Amino acid sequence: MTQTITNRQVTYLDVVGILVMVILNIVREKYINSKWLLVVEFGIILMFVQLNPYFIIFYGMLTHDLIFKEIYWGLLPSVALGVYFLTGNDLYNYILIIFLCSFFAYISKELTYKERNLRKAYDSERKFTYELEATKNKLMNSSKEIAHLTEVKERNRIAREIHDNIGHSIAGILMQMQVVEKLYDKDSKKSKELLGDSVEKLANTLVILRDTVHNIKPKEELGIEYIRKLVENFSFCPVQFKCRGDFNHITTTHLEILTTNIKEALTNVTKHSNASKVEVSIDCNEKFTRLYIKDNGVGCEDIKENLGISGMRERVRNAGGSFSVSNDHGLLIVSVLPVDCVGGGRILEGFNCRR
């Protein structure tokens, strides 16, 4: 077939036919991808085949599109026309072209199907990620609301206890002292008795006030003092602890994250590091809180994040911060928590972890 086409003189009709087929495929590929255009293409090829039988090779292109669109019945006219117009080697070459186009159409269809499924899976994953992020934000807001409500409830309880016990007692003492003042010149004996009773009641009220304050004060140390106590009680190796800045900026949530991560890091030092010294420092300012943990142990060239390190990373990132771990003559862990995640946004991973 190729030799016959090469030896044959190309006419204007051949050029027009090729241009028509090219334009039709471009229109169908770029603008109007319709099954009816395949029918039109089939008719145009059939018309040009009547003038030049070797235009039948364009049925190979058409075969690809028919299989891609799952119009399998369209293969029968293509094969039938090839048998009718071609003979010998030309027919065998034509059948080979039909087979190759059908094979490539099948491969293209499978790849398109897999791409479509991957896009759906990616969209579903992205949707679930957004929903998870929204749920996490709701939980964080709920946690803040619960902490606020708990604080308000505790304040109301303290105010009620002071009002009911101490307030009434002081009011009674005040009334009794006013009576003493009026009786002081008229009945000194009675006024002295009332004054002594007032002093005794005032002493009892002071005891109640002292007990109330003692009950309000937590039995365990909280905040930075608790972290300091935690570091001082670490017995595996000496720990150099430093804290700088105003820790009033640290929220209870961030304090909990810092405390938990320090516990986890010190546990890892005990299990894996063989270290003789650990440095722990906390720097706090108006924008972020930075936790720096460094040991002089054996380190690890290929750091594999176990449940401990991955849990530390997850806690920090859920709070909108950054977490980094590296091997620097021992293990170096740095986490940065933004003071105001809503106003300041997230701190990107890769934040400078060196001193």
mmCIF file of C-alpha atoms in Angstrom:
data_model
loop_
_atom_site.group_PDB
_atom_site.id
_atom_site.type_symbol
_atom_site.label_atom_id
_atom_site.label_comp_id
_atom_site.label_asym_id
_atom_site.label_seq_id
_atom_site.Cartn_x
_atom_site.Cartn_y
_atom_site.Cartn_z
ATOM 1 C CA MET A 1 0.000 0.000 0.000
ATOM 2 C CA THR A 2 2.813 2.405 0.924
ATOM 3 C CA GLN A 3 4.679 1.692 -2.313
ATOM 4 C CA THR A 4 1.536 2.241 -4.372
ATOM 5 C CA ILE A 5 0.831 5.556 -2.683
ATOM 6 C CA THR A 6 4.441 6.641 -3.172
ATOM 7 C CA ASN A 7 4.448 5.813 -6.906
ATOM 8 C CA ARG A 8 1.084 7.456 -7.489
ATOM 9 C CA GLN A 9 0.971 11.133 -8.426
ATOM 10 C CA VAL A 10 -0.659 13.273 -5.713
ATOM 11 C CA THR A 11 -3.632 15.263 -6.986
ATOM 12 C CA TYR A 12 -5.358 18.349 -5.641
ATOM 13 C CA LEU A 13 -8.224 16.114 -4.599
ATOM 14 C CA ASP A 14 -5.877 14.099 -2.381
ATOM 15 C CA VAL A 15 -4.588 17.272 -0.716
ATOM 16 C CA VAL A 16 -8.143 18.540 -0.182
ATOM 17 C CA GLY A 17 -9.171 15.222 1.335
ATOM 18 C CA ILE A 18 -6.234 15.200 3.751
ATOM 19 C CA LEU A 19 -6.881 18.820 4.776
ATOM 20 C CA VAL A 20 -10.571 18.088 5.353
ATOM 21 C CA MET A 21 -9.713 15.115 7.564
ATOM 22 C CA VAL A 22 -7.134 17.132 9.545
ATOM 23 C CA ILE A 23 -9.540 20.048 10.064
ATOM 24 C CA LEU A 24 -12.349 17.705 11.076
ATOM 25 C CA ASN A 25 -10.149 15.963 13.661
ATOM 26 C CA ILE A 26 -8.976 19.304 15.073
ATOM 27 C CA VAL A 27 -12.566 20.523 15.417
ATOM 28 C CA ARG A 28 -13.628 17.286 17.074
ATOM 29 C CA GLU A 29 -10.613 17.267 19.390
ATOM 30 C CA LYS A 30 -10.678 20.924 20.454
ATOM 31 C CA TYR A 31 -14.244 22.160 20.147
ATOM 32 C CA ILE A 32 -17.048 19.668 19.471
ATOM 33 C CA ASN A 33 -16.448 16.162 20.772
ATOM 34 C CA SER A 34 -19.646 14.565 19.528
ATOM 35 C CA LYS A 35 -20.548 11.097 18.256
ATOM 36 C CA TRP A 36 -22.354 12.715 15.319
ATOM 37 C CA LEU A 37 -19.068 14.126 14.062
ATOM 38 C CA LEU A 38 -17.755 10.562 13.920
ATOM 39 C CA VAL A 39 -20.662 9.723 11.631
ATOM 40 C CA VAL A 40 -19.847 12.752 9.488
ATOM 41 C CA GLU A 41 -16.189 11.718 9.375
ATOM 42 C CA PHE A 42 -17.193 8.205 8.372
ATOM 43 C CA GLY A 43 -19.278 9.610 5.513
ATOM 44 C CA ILE A 44 -16.485 11.930 4.305
ATOM 45 C CA ILE A 45 -13.963 9.079 4.311
ATOM 46 C CA LEU A 46 -16.430 6.906 2.391
ATOM 47 C CA MET A 47 -16.895 9.690 -0.204
ATOM 48 C CA PHE A 48 -13.145 10.124 -0.747
ATOM 49 C CA VAL A 49 -12.621 6.351 -0.855
ATOM 50 C CA GLN A 50 -14.894 6.284 -3.906
ATOM 51 C CA LEU A 51 -12.454 8.643 -5.628
ATOM 52 C CA ASN A 52 -9.248 7.164 -4.177
ATOM 53 C CA PRO A 53 -9.382 3.720 -2.468
ATOM 54 C CA TYR A 54 -6.253 4.441 -0.440
ATOM 55 C CA PHE A 55 -8.094 7.054 1.607
ATOM 56 C CA ILE A 56 -9.366 4.036 3.502
ATOM 57 C CA ILE A 57 -6.314 4.234 5.800
ATOM 58 C CA PHE A 58 -8.082 7.152 7.531
ATOM 59 C CA TYR A 59 -10.432 4.529 8.956
ATOM 60 C CA GLY A 60 -7.543 3.655 11.285
ATOM 61 C CA MET A 61 -7.852 7.099 12.918
ATOM 62 C CA LEU A 62 -11.610 6.685 13.000
ATOM 63 C CA THR A 63 -11.251 3.226 14.572
ATOM 64 C CA HIS A 64 -9.281 4.715 17.469
ATOM 65 C CA ASP A 65 -12.038 7.239 18.203
ATOM 66 C CA LEU A 66 -14.825 4.659 17.827
ATOM 67 C CA ILE A 67 -13.269 2.321 20.385
ATOM 68 C CA PHE A 68 -12.411 5.226 22.682
ATOM 69 C CA LYS A 69 -16.082 6.233 22.705
ATOM 70 C CA GLU A 70 -17.187 2.578 22.977
ATOM 71 C CA ILE A 71 -18.957 2.546 19.590
ATOM 72 C CA TYR A 72 -17.810 -0.963 18.788
ATOM 73 C CA TRP A 73 -20.353 -1.582 16.049
ATOM 74 C CA GLY A 74 -18.581 1.072 13.978
ATOM 75 C CA LEU A 75 -15.677 -1.358 13.433
ATOM 76 C CA LEU A 76 -17.745 -3.638 11.217
ATOM 77 C CA PRO A 77 -18.205 -1.110 8.363
ATOM 78 C CA SER A 78 -14.508 -0.199 8.557
ATOM 79 C CA VAL A 79 -13.362 -3.812 8.220
ATOM 80 C CA ALA A 80 -16.015 -4.575 5.572
ATOM 81 C CA LEU A 81 -14.936 -1.595 3.421
ATOM 82 C CA GLY A 82 -11.295 -2.655 3.729
ATOM 83 C CA VAL A 83 -12.146 -6.163 2.519
ATOM 84 C CA TYR A 84 -14.194 -4.690 -0.336
ATOM 85 C CA PHE A 85 -11.642 -2.148 -1.604
ATOM 86 C CA LEU A 86 -8.299 -3.797 -0.789
ATOM 87 C CA THR A 87 -6.642 -7.078 -1.677
ATOM 88 C CA GLY A 88 -3.436 -8.946 -0.922
ATOM 89 C CA ASN A 89 -0.781 -7.171 1.136
ATOM 90 C CA ASP A 90 -2.794 -3.962 1.166
ATOM 91 C CA LEU A 91 -5.580 -5.751 3.011
ATOM 92 C CA TYR A 92 -3.136 -7.277 5.514
ATOM 93 C CA ASN A 93 -1.525 -3.878 6.128
ATOM 94 C CA TYR A 94 -4.951 -2.326 6.584
ATOM 95 C CA ILE A 95 -5.996 -4.972 9.123
ATOM 96 C CA LEU A 96 -2.684 -4.390 10.967
ATOM 97 C CA ILE A 97 -3.411 -0.653 11.083
ATOM 98 C CA ILE A 98 -6.920 -1.324 12.434
ATOM 99 C CA PHE A 99 -5.476 -3.655 15.082
ATOM 100 C CA LEU A 100 -2.791 -1.171 16.210
ATOM 101 C CA CYS A 101 -5.272 1.719 16.368
ATOM 102 C CA SER A 102 -7.682 -0.457 18.360
ATOM 103 C CA PHE A 103 -4.882 -1.422 20.776
ATOM 104 C CA PHE A 104 -3.780 2.184 21.316
ATOM 105 C CA ALA A 105 -7.414 3.230 21.761
ATOM 106 C CA TYR A 106 -7.834 0.606 24.468
ATOM 107 C CA ILE A 107 -4.659 1.770 26.245
ATOM 108 C CA SER A 108 -5.747 5.431 26.001
ATOM 109 C CA LYS A 109 -9.180 4.573 27.332
ATOM 110 C CA GLU A 110 -7.728 2.702 30.324
ATOM 111 C CA LEU A 111 -5.338 5.537 31.122
ATOM 112 C CA THR A 112 -8.163 8.075 30.892
ATOM 113 C CA TYR A 113 -10.311 5.918 33.163
ATOM 114 C CA LYS A 114 -7.517 5.653 35.737
ATOM 115 C CA GLU A 115 -6.869 9.391 35.540
ATOM 116 C CA ARG A 116 -10.563 10.088 36.124
ATOM 117 C CA ASN A 117 -10.606 7.773 39.152
ATOM 118 C CA LEU A 118 -7.454 9.373 40.536
ATOM 119 C CA ARG A 119 -9.003 12.818 40.134
ATOM 120 C CA LYS A 120 -12.127 11.672 41.964
ATOM 121 C CA ALA A 121 -10.013 10.133 44.731
ATOM 122 C CA TYR A 122 -7.943 13.310 44.986
ATOM 123 C CA ASP A 123 -11.066 15.492 45.133
ATOM 124 C CA SER A 124 -12.566 13.233 47.801
ATOM 125 C CA GLU A 125 -9.353 13.318 49.818
ATOM 126 C CA ARG A 126 -9.175 17.095 49.535
ATOM 127 C CA LYS A 127 -12.826 17.352 50.603
ATOM 128 C CA PHE A 128 -12.184 15.123 53.621
ATOM 129 C CA THR A 129 -9.075 17.171 54.460
ATOM 130 C CA TYR A 130 -11.107 20.390 54.448
ATOM 131 C CA GLU A 131 -13.813 18.764 56.566
ATOM 132 C CA LEU A 132 -11.181 17.454 58.991
ATOM 133 C CA GLU A 133 -9.610 20.913 59.196
ATOM 134 C CA ALA A 134 -13.008 22.480 59.859
ATOM 135 C CA THR A 135 -13.783 19.867 62.520
ATOM 136 C CA LYS A 136 -10.402 20.466 64.147
ATOM 137 C CA ASN A 137 -11.064 24.208 64.244
ATOM 138 C CA LYS A 138 -14.482 23.583 65.775
ATOM 139 C CA LEU A 139 -12.937 21.327 68.414
ATOM 140 C CA MET A 140 -10.281 23.919 69.224
ATOM 141 C CA ASN A 141 -12.936 26.631 69.498
ATOM 142 C CA SER A 142 -15.079 24.326 71.636
ATOM 143 C CA SER A 143 -12.075 23.653 73.863
ATOM 144 C CA LYS A 144 -11.539 27.396 74.300
ATOM 145 C CA GLU A 145 -15.234 27.905 75.043
ATOM 146 C CA ILE A 146 -15.203 25.081 77.594
ATOM 147 C CA ALA A 147 -12.117 26.572 79.262
ATOM 148 C CA HIS A 148 -13.789 29.992 79.333
ATOM 149 C CA LEU A 149 -17.046 28.579 80.744
ATOM 150 C CA THR A 150 -15.089 26.620 83.352
ATOM 151 C CA GLU A 151 -13.250 29.784 84.341
ATOM 152 C CA VAL A 152 -16.510 31.758 84.587
ATOM 153 C CA LYS A 153 -18.122 28.965 86.610
ATOM 154 C CA GLU A 154 -15.174 28.861 88.997
ATOM 155 C CA ARG A 155 -15.254 32.635 89.398
ATOM 156 C CA ASN A 156 -18.968 32.519 90.188
ATOM 157 C CA ARG A 157 -18.377 29.750 92.724
ATOM 158 C CA ILE A 158 -15.619 31.725 94.445
ATOM 159 C CA ALA A 159 -17.732 34.906 94.440
ATOM 160 C CA ARG A 160 -20.696 33.035 95.882
ATOM 161 C CA GLU A 161 -18.575 31.385 98.566
ATOM 162 C CA ILE A 162 -17.006 34.721 99.578
ATOM 163 C CA HIS A 163 -20.401 36.436 99.592
ATOM 164 C CA ASP A 164 -22.210 33.731 101.559
ATOM 165 C CA ASN A 165 -19.536 33.084 104.176
ATOM 166 C CA ILE A 166 -17.080 35.935 104.460
ATOM 167 C CA GLY A 167 -19.393 38.708 103.263
ATOM 168 C CA HIS A 168 -22.186 37.925 105.723
ATOM 169 C CA SER A 169 -19.727 37.481 108.568
ATOM 170 C CA ILE A 170 -18.018 40.836 107.904
ATOM 171 C CA ALA A 171 -21.398 42.568 107.543
ATOM 172 C CA GLY A 172 -22.452 41.211 110.941
ATOM 173 C CA ILE A 173 -19.169 42.300 112.512
ATOM 174 C CA LEU A 174 -19.574 45.783 111.011
ATOM 175 C CA MET A 175 -23.075 46.155 112.485
ATOM 176 C CA GLN A 176 -21.810 44.971 115.845
ATOM 177 C CA MET A 177 -18.912 47.448 115.758
ATOM 178 C CA GLN A 178 -21.379 50.248 115.018
ATOM 179 C CA VAL A 179 -23.329 49.244 118.139
ATOM 180 C CA VAL A 180 -20.079 49.265 120.126
ATOM 181 C CA GLU A 181 -19.393 52.777 118.899
ATOM 182 C CA LYS A 182 -22.811 53.997 120.090
ATOM 183 C CA LEU A 183 -22.618 52.229 123.488
ATOM 184 C CA TYR A 184 -19.020 53.185 124.191
ATOM 185 C CA ASP A 185 -19.930 56.308 126.253
ATOM 186 C CA LYS A 186 -23.208 54.974 127.669
ATOM 187 C CA ASP A 187 -22.428 51.366 128.657
ATOM 188 C CA SER A 188 -18.717 50.620 128.568
ATOM 189 C CA LYS A 189 -19.129 47.101 129.960
ATOM 190 C CA LYS A 190 -21.586 46.062 127.272
ATOM 191 C CA SER A 191 -19.518 47.729 124.567
ATOM 192 C CA LYS A 192 -16.403 45.823 125.720
ATOM 193 C CA GLU A 193 -18.300 42.521 125.535
ATOM 194 C CA LEU A 194 -19.521 43.299 122.032
ATOM 195 C CA LEU A 195 -16.019 44.416 121.004
ATOM 196 C CA GLY A 196 -14.511 41.149 122.230
ATOM 197 C CA ASP A 197 -17.183 39.168 120.392
ATOM 198 C CA SER A 198 -16.464 41.175 117.214
ATOM 199 C CA VAL A 199 -12.722 40.472 117.504
ATOM 200 C CA GLU A 200 -13.438 36.737 117.890
ATOM 201 C CA LYS A 201 -15.796 36.715 114.901
ATOM 202 C CA LEU A 202 -13.260 38.665 112.832
ATOM 203 C CA ALA A 203 -10.583 36.087 113.688
ATOM 204 C CA ASN A 204 -12.915 33.266 112.614
ATOM 205 C CA THR A 205 -13.641 35.127 109.384
ATOM 206 C CA LEU A 206 -9.923 35.464 108.723
ATOM 207 C CA VAL A 207 -9.555 31.686 109.153
ATOM 208 C CA ILE A 208 -12.383 31.119 106.663
ATOM 209 C CA LEU A 209 -10.715 33.509 104.195
ATOM 210 C CA ARG A 210 -7.386 31.722 104.579
ATOM 211 C CA ASP A 211 -9.030 28.311 104.014
ATOM 212 C CA THR A 212 -10.884 29.615 100.961
ATOM 213 C CA VAL A 213 -7.684 30.931 99.379
ATOM 214 C CA HIS A 214 -5.934 27.657 100.215
ATOM 215 C CA ASN A 215 -8.683 25.640 98.493
ATOM 216 C CA ILE A 216 -8.604 27.884 95.429
ATOM 217 C CA LYS A 217 -4.862 27.523 94.954
ATOM 218 C CA PRO A 218 -4.016 24.363 92.937
ATOM 219 C CA LYS A 219 -2.261 21.636 94.860
ATOM 220 C CA GLU A 220 0.054 20.918 91.905
ATOM 221 C CA GLU A 221 2.422 23.415 90.353
ATOM 222 C CA LEU A 222 1.253 24.662 86.974
ATOM 223 C CA GLY A 223 2.748 26.357 83.942
ATOM 224 C CA ILE A 224 6.444 27.045 83.657
ATOM 225 C CA GLU A 225 7.086 26.032 87.268
ATOM 226 C CA TYR A 226 5.693 22.575 86.559
ATOM 227 C CA ILE A 227 8.013 22.285 83.525
ATOM 228 C CA ARG A 228 10.952 23.429 85.632
ATOM 229 C CA LYS A 229 10.110 20.798 88.261
ATOM 230 C CA LEU A 230 9.789 18.174 85.529
ATOM 231 C CA VAL A 231 13.261 18.982 84.186
ATOM 232 C CA GLU A 232 14.832 19.066 87.659
ATOM 233 C CA ASN A 233 13.459 15.604 88.454
ATOM 234 C CA PHE A 234 15.007 14.079 85.281
ATOM 235 C CA SER A 235 17.664 11.704 86.607
ATOM 236 C CA PHE A 236 19.163 10.105 83.472
ATOM 237 C CA CYS A 237 21.593 12.975 82.832
ATOM 238 C CA PRO A 238 21.959 16.673 83.702
ATOM 239 C CA VAL A 239 19.548 19.043 81.989
ATOM 240 C CA GLN A 240 20.368 22.678 81.345
ATOM 241 C CA PHE A 241 17.042 24.514 81.416
ATOM 242 C CA LYS A 242 16.527 28.108 80.262
ATOM 243 C CA CYS A 243 13.343 30.126 79.881
ATOM 244 C CA ARG A 244 13.173 33.653 78.563
ATOM 245 C CA GLY A 245 10.307 36.050 77.919
ATOM 246 C CA ASP A 246 6.877 36.836 79.295
ATOM 247 C CA PHE A 247 5.058 33.545 79.848
ATOM 248 C CA ASN A 248 1.738 35.289 80.352
ATOM 249 C CA HIS A 249 1.405 35.093 76.556
ATOM 250 C CA ILE A 250 1.374 31.275 76.637
ATOM 251 C CA THR A 251 -2.092 29.750 76.567
ATOM 252 C CA THR A 252 -3.018 26.666 78.570
ATOM 253 C CA THR A 253 -3.201 24.655 75.318
ATOM 254 C CA HIS A 254 0.339 25.625 74.355
ATOM 255 C CA LEU A 255 1.598 24.911 77.879
ATOM 256 C CA GLU A 256 0.129 21.441 77.629
ATOM 257 C CA ILE A 257 1.828 20.897 74.235
ATOM 258 C CA LEU A 258 5.185 22.116 75.582
ATOM 259 C CA THR A 259 4.925 19.927 78.678
ATOM 260 C CA THR A 260 3.933 16.809 76.729
ATOM 261 C CA ASN A 261 6.669 17.294 74.107
ATOM 262 C CA ILE A 262 9.340 17.842 76.756
ATOM 263 C CA LYS A 263 8.241 14.641 78.510
ATOM 264 C CA GLU A 264 8.365 12.738 75.205
ATOM 265 C CA ALA A 265 11.783 14.147 74.280
ATOM 266 C CA LEU A 266 13.285 13.284 77.665
ATOM 267 C CA THR A 267 11.840 9.780 77.380
ATOM 268 C CA ASN A 268 13.549 9.379 73.988
ATOM 269 C CA VAL A 269 16.812 10.615 75.518
ATOM 270 C CA THR A 270 16.559 7.893 78.160
ATOM 271 C CA LYS A 271 15.772 5.147 75.644
ATOM 272 C CA HIS A 272 17.944 5.897 72.621
ATOM 273 C CA SER A 273 20.476 8.718 72.999
ATOM 274 C CA ASN A 274 23.196 7.623 75.465
ATOM 275 C CA ALA A 275 23.540 11.353 76.115
ATOM 276 C CA SER A 276 25.438 12.936 79.000
ATOM 277 C CA LYS A 277 23.778 16.361 78.751
ATOM 278 C CA VAL A 278 20.515 17.822 77.483
ATOM 279 C CA GLU A 279 19.651 21.430 76.744
ATOM 280 C CA VAL A 280 16.048 22.603 77.043
ATOM 281 C CA SER A 281 15.123 26.220 76.424
ATOM 282 C CA ILE A 282 11.797 28.021 76.019
ATOM 283 C CA ASP A 283 11.662 31.480 74.448
ATOM 284 C CA CYS A 284 8.401 33.388 74.511
ATOM 285 C CA ASN A 285 7.457 36.726 72.994
ATOM 286 C CA GLU A 286 4.314 38.432 71.736
ATOM 287 C CA LYS A 287 4.262 36.469 68.469
ATOM 288 C CA PHE A 288 5.465 32.934 69.140
ATOM 289 C CA THR A 289 6.809 30.458 71.676
ATOM 290 C CA ARG A 290 9.912 28.460 70.724
ATOM 291 C CA LEU A 291 10.934 25.172 72.343
ATOM 292 C CA TYR A 292 14.533 24.022 71.801
ATOM 293 C CA ILE A 293 15.689 20.540 72.907
ATOM 294 C CA LYS A 294 19.231 19.309 72.151
ATOM 295 C CA ASP A 295 21.160 16.319 73.484
ATOM 296 C CA ASN A 296 24.787 15.312 72.896
ATOM 297 C CA GLY A 297 23.992 11.664 72.317
ATOM 298 C CA VAL A 298 24.745 9.302 69.434
ATOM 299 C CA GLY A 299 22.111 10.879 67.169
ATOM 300 C CA CYS A 300 20.793 9.180 64.055
ATOM 301 C CA GLU A 301 21.821 9.698 60.418
ATOM 302 C CA ASP A 302 18.533 8.335 59.075
ATOM 303 C CA ILE A 303 15.858 9.709 61.390
ATOM 304 C CA LYS A 304 12.769 7.498 61.411
ATOM 305 C CA GLU A 305 9.878 9.176 63.154
ATOM 306 C CA ASN A 306 8.360 6.776 65.642
ATOM 307 C CA LEU A 307 5.116 7.316 67.501
ATOM 308 C CA GLY A 308 6.838 9.683 69.926
ATOM 309 C CA ILE A 309 8.285 12.114 67.377
ATOM 310 C CA SER A 310 5.270 11.879 65.058
ATOM 311 C CA GLY A 311 2.997 12.606 68.027
ATOM 312 C CA MET A 312 5.086 15.662 68.912
ATOM 313 C CA ARG A 313 4.911 16.887 65.307
ATOM 314 C CA GLU A 314 1.152 16.330 65.124
ATOM 315 C CA ARG A 315 0.474 18.221 68.358
ATOM 316 C CA VAL A 316 2.514 21.220 67.206
ATOM 317 C CA ARG A 317 1.084 21.320 63.687
ATOM 318 C CA ASN A 318 -2.488 21.002 64.980
ATOM 319 C CA ALA A 319 -1.838 24.177 66.961
ATOM 320 C CA GLY A 320 -0.678 25.971 63.784
ATOM 321 C CA GLY A 321 3.041 25.750 64.538
ATOM 322 C CA SER A 322 6.132 24.229 62.960
ATOM 323 C CA PHE A 323 8.175 21.238 64.076
ATOM 324 C CA SER A 324 11.641 20.171 62.943
ATOM 325 C CA VAL A 325 14.004 17.414 64.005
ATOM 326 C CA SER A 326 17.578 16.923 62.812
ATOM 327 C CA ASN A 327 20.833 15.160 63.614
ATOM 328 C CA ASP A 328 23.415 17.630 64.918
ATOM 329 C CA HIS A 329 25.962 15.642 66.983
ATOM 330 C CA GLY A 330 22.923 14.322 68.809
ATOM 331 C CA LEU A 331 19.227 14.887 68.293
ATOM 332 C CA LEU A 332 17.926 18.430 67.849
ATOM 333 C CA ILE A 333 14.201 19.149 68.176
ATOM 334 C CA VAL A 334 12.724 22.609 67.636
ATOM 335 C CA SER A 335 9.060 23.550 67.710
ATOM 336 C CA VAL A 336 7.535 26.999 67.223
ATOM 337 C CA LEU A 337 3.993 27.823 68.339
ATOM 338 C CA PRO A 338 2.288 31.055 67.247
ATOM 339 C CA VAL A 339 0.737 32.973 70.115
ATOM 340 C CA ASP A 340 -2.267 33.933 67.979
ATOM 341 C CA CYS A 341 -2.872 31.298 65.292
ATOM 342 C CA VAL A 342 -5.945 33.150 63.980
ATOM 343 C CA GLY A 343 -4.289 36.521 63.653
ATOM 344 C CA GLY A 344 -0.787 35.390 62.805
ATOM 345 C CA GLY A 345 -1.578 32.410 60.632
ATOM 346 C CA ARG A 346 0.451 29.255 60.448
ATOM 347 C CA ILE A 347 4.218 29.088 60.772
ATOM 348 C CA LEU A 348 5.585 27.155 57.824
ATOM 349 C CA GLU A 349 7.640 23.981 58.220
ATOM 350 C CA GLY A 350 11.320 24.552 57.738
ATOM 351 C CA PHE A 351 11.467 27.483 60.169
ATOM 352 C CA ASN A 352 15.073 28.065 61.161
ATOM 353 C CA CYS A 353 15.785 25.562 63.915
ATOM 354 C CA ARG A 354 19.327 26.681 64.702
ATOM 355 C CA ARG A 355 20.201 28.926 67.535
#
